[in-house]
N, CA, C and O of each residue as an XYZ file, in Angstrom:
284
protein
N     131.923    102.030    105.112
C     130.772    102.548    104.395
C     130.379    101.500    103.346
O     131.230    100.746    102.875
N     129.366    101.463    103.059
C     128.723    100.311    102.522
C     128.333    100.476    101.335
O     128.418    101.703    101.291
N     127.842    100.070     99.983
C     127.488    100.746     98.911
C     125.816     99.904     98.338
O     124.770    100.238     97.781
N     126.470     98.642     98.931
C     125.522     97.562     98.578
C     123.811     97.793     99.744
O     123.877     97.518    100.943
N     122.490     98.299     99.114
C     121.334     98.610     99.789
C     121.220     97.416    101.128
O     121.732     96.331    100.851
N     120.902     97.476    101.844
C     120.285     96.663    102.953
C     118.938     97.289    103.537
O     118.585     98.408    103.167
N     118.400     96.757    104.199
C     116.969     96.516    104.354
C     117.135     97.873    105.617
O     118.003     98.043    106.473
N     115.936     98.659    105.283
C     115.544    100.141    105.501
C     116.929    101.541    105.229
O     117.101    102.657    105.721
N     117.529    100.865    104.396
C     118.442    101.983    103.511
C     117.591    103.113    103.049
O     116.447    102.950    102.624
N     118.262    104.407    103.161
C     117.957    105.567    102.434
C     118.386    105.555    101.040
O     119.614    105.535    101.132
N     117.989    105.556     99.424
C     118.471    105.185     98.767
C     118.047    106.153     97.608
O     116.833    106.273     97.443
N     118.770    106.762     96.897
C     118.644    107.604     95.638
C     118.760    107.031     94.118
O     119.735    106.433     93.663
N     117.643    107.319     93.484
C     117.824    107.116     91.671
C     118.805    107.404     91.094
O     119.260    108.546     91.150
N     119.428    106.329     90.326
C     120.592    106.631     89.772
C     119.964    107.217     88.168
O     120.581    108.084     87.550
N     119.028    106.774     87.781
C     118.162    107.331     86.195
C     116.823    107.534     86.330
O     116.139    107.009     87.208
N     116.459    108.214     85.564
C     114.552    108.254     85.162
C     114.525    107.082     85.142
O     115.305    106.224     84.728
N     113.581    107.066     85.615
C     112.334    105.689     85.231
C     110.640    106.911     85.087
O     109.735    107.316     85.817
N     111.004    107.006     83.954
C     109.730    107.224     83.555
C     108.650    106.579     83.221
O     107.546    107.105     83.365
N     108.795    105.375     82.738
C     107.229    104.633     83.052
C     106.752    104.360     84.279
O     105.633    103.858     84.384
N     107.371    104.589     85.175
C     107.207    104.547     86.898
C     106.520    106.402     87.772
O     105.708    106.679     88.654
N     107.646    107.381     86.659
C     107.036    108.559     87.294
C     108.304    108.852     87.807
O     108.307    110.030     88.165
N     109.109    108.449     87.953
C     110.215    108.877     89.029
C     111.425    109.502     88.058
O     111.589    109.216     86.872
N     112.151    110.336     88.777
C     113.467    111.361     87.999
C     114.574    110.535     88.867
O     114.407    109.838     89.868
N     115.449    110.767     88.333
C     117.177    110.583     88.925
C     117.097    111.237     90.457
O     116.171    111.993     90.749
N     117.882    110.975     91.174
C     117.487    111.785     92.771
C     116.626    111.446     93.526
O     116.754    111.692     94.725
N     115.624    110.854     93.090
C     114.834    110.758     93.863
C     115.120    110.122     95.103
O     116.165    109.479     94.996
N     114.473    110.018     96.556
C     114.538    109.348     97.207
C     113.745    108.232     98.168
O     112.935    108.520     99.048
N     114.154    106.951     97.804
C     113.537    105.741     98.523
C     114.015    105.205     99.708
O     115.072    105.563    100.227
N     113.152    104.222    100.225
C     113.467    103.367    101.785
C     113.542    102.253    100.436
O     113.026    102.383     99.326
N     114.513    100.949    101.055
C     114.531     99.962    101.012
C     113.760     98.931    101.467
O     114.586     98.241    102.064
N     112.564     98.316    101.578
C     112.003     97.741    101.737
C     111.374     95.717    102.178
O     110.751     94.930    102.890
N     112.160     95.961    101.113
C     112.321     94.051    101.344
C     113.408     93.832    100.108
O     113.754     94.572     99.187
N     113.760     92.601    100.462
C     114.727     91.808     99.722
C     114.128     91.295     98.829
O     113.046     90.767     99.084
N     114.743     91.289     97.254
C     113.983     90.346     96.440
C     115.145     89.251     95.621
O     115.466     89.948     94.659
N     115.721     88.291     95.524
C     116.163     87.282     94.564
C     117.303     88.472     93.985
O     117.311     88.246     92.775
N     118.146     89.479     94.206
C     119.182     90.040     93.757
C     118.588     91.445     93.285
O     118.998     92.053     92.296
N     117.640     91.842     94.066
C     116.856     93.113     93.260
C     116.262     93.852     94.855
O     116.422     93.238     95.910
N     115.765     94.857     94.818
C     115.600     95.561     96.430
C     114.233     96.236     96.119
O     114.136     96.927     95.105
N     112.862     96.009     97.197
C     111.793     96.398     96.872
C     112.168     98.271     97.458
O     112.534     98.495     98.612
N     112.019     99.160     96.634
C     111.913    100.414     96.801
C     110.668    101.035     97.428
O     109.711    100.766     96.702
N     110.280    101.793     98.534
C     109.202    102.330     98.488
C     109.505    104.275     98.735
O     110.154    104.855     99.606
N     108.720    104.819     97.562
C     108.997    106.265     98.018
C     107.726    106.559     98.177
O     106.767    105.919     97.744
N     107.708    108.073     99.147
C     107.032    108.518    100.006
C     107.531    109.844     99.481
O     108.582    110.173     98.931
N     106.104    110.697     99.934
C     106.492    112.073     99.926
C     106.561    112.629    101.065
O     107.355    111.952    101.719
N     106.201    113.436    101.649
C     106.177    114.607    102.685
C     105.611    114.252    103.804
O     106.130    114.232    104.921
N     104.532    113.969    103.503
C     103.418    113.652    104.206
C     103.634    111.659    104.713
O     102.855    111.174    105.534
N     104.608    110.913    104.153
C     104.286    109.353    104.263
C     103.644    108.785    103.549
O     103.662    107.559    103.659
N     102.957    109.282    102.705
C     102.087    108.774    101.593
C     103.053    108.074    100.595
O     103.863    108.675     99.890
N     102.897    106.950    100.618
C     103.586    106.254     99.666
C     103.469    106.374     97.719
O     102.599    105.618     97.286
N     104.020    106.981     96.903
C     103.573    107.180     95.830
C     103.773    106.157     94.920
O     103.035    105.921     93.963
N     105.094    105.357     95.319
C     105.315    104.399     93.780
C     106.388    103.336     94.695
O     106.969    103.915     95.612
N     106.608    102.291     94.582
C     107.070    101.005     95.045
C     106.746    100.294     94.224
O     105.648     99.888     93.846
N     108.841     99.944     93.592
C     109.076     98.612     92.697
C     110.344     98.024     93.006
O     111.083     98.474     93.882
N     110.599     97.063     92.328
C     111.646     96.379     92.642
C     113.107     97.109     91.363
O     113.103     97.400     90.167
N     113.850     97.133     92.138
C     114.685     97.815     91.563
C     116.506     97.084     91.993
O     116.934     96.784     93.107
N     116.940     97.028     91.170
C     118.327     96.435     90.930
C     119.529     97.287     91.997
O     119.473     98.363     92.592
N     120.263     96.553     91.922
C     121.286     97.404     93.143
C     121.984     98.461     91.792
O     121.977     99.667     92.039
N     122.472     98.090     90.636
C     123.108     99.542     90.106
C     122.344    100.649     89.715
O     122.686    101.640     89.070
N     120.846    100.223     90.379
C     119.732    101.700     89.913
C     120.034    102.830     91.335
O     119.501    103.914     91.574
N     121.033    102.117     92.065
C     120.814    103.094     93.362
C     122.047    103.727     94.160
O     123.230    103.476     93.926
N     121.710    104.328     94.843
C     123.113    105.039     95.142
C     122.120    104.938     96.430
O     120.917    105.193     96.484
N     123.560    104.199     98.091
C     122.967    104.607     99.001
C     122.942    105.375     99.594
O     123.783    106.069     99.022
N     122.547    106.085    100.618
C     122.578    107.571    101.151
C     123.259    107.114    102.463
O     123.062    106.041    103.034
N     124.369    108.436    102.969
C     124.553    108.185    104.218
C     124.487    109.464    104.868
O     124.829    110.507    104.311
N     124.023    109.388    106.113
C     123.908    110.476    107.121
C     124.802    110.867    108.206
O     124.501    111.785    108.969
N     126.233    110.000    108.338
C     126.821    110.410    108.910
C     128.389    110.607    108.509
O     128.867    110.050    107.521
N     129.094    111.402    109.319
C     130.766    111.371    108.034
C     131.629    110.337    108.254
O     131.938    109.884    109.356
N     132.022    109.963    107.155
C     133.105    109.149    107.327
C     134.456    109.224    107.255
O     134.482    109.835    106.186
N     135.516    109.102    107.515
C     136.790    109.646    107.874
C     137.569    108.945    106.470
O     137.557    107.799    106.020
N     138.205    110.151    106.048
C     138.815    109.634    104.475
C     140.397    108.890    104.977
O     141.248    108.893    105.866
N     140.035    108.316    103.717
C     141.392    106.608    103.908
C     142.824    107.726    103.763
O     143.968    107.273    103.807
């Protein structure tokens, strides 16, 4: 299991970012690679993209969808 985002990761807010609009939880795609930073894009319901920025790997927690078998 991986912790570190890679490119089209499911990826959750680790804090507000309120000058952005966004709460803790939230959830993003990974987008592109940037110089040690990961372009975020979230979407609502519909695919409509609402807010996409570049965001640091300790702003994120990645999501996983399948189980993993404990050590």
């Amino acid at each position: 299991m991986h912790t570190t985002p890679h490119l089209l990761d499911v990826v959750a807010l680790l804090a507000d970012l309120p000058a952005h609009g966004l709460l803790r939880g939230q959830i993003g795609t990974v987008v592109e690679f940037l110089d040690g930073a990961f372009e975020v894009e979230f979407s609502d319901d519909d695919g409509k993209t609402y807010a996409q920025l570049s965001l640091s790997p300790d702003q994120l927690l990645v999501l996983h969808h399948r189980p993993q078998r404990a050590a």
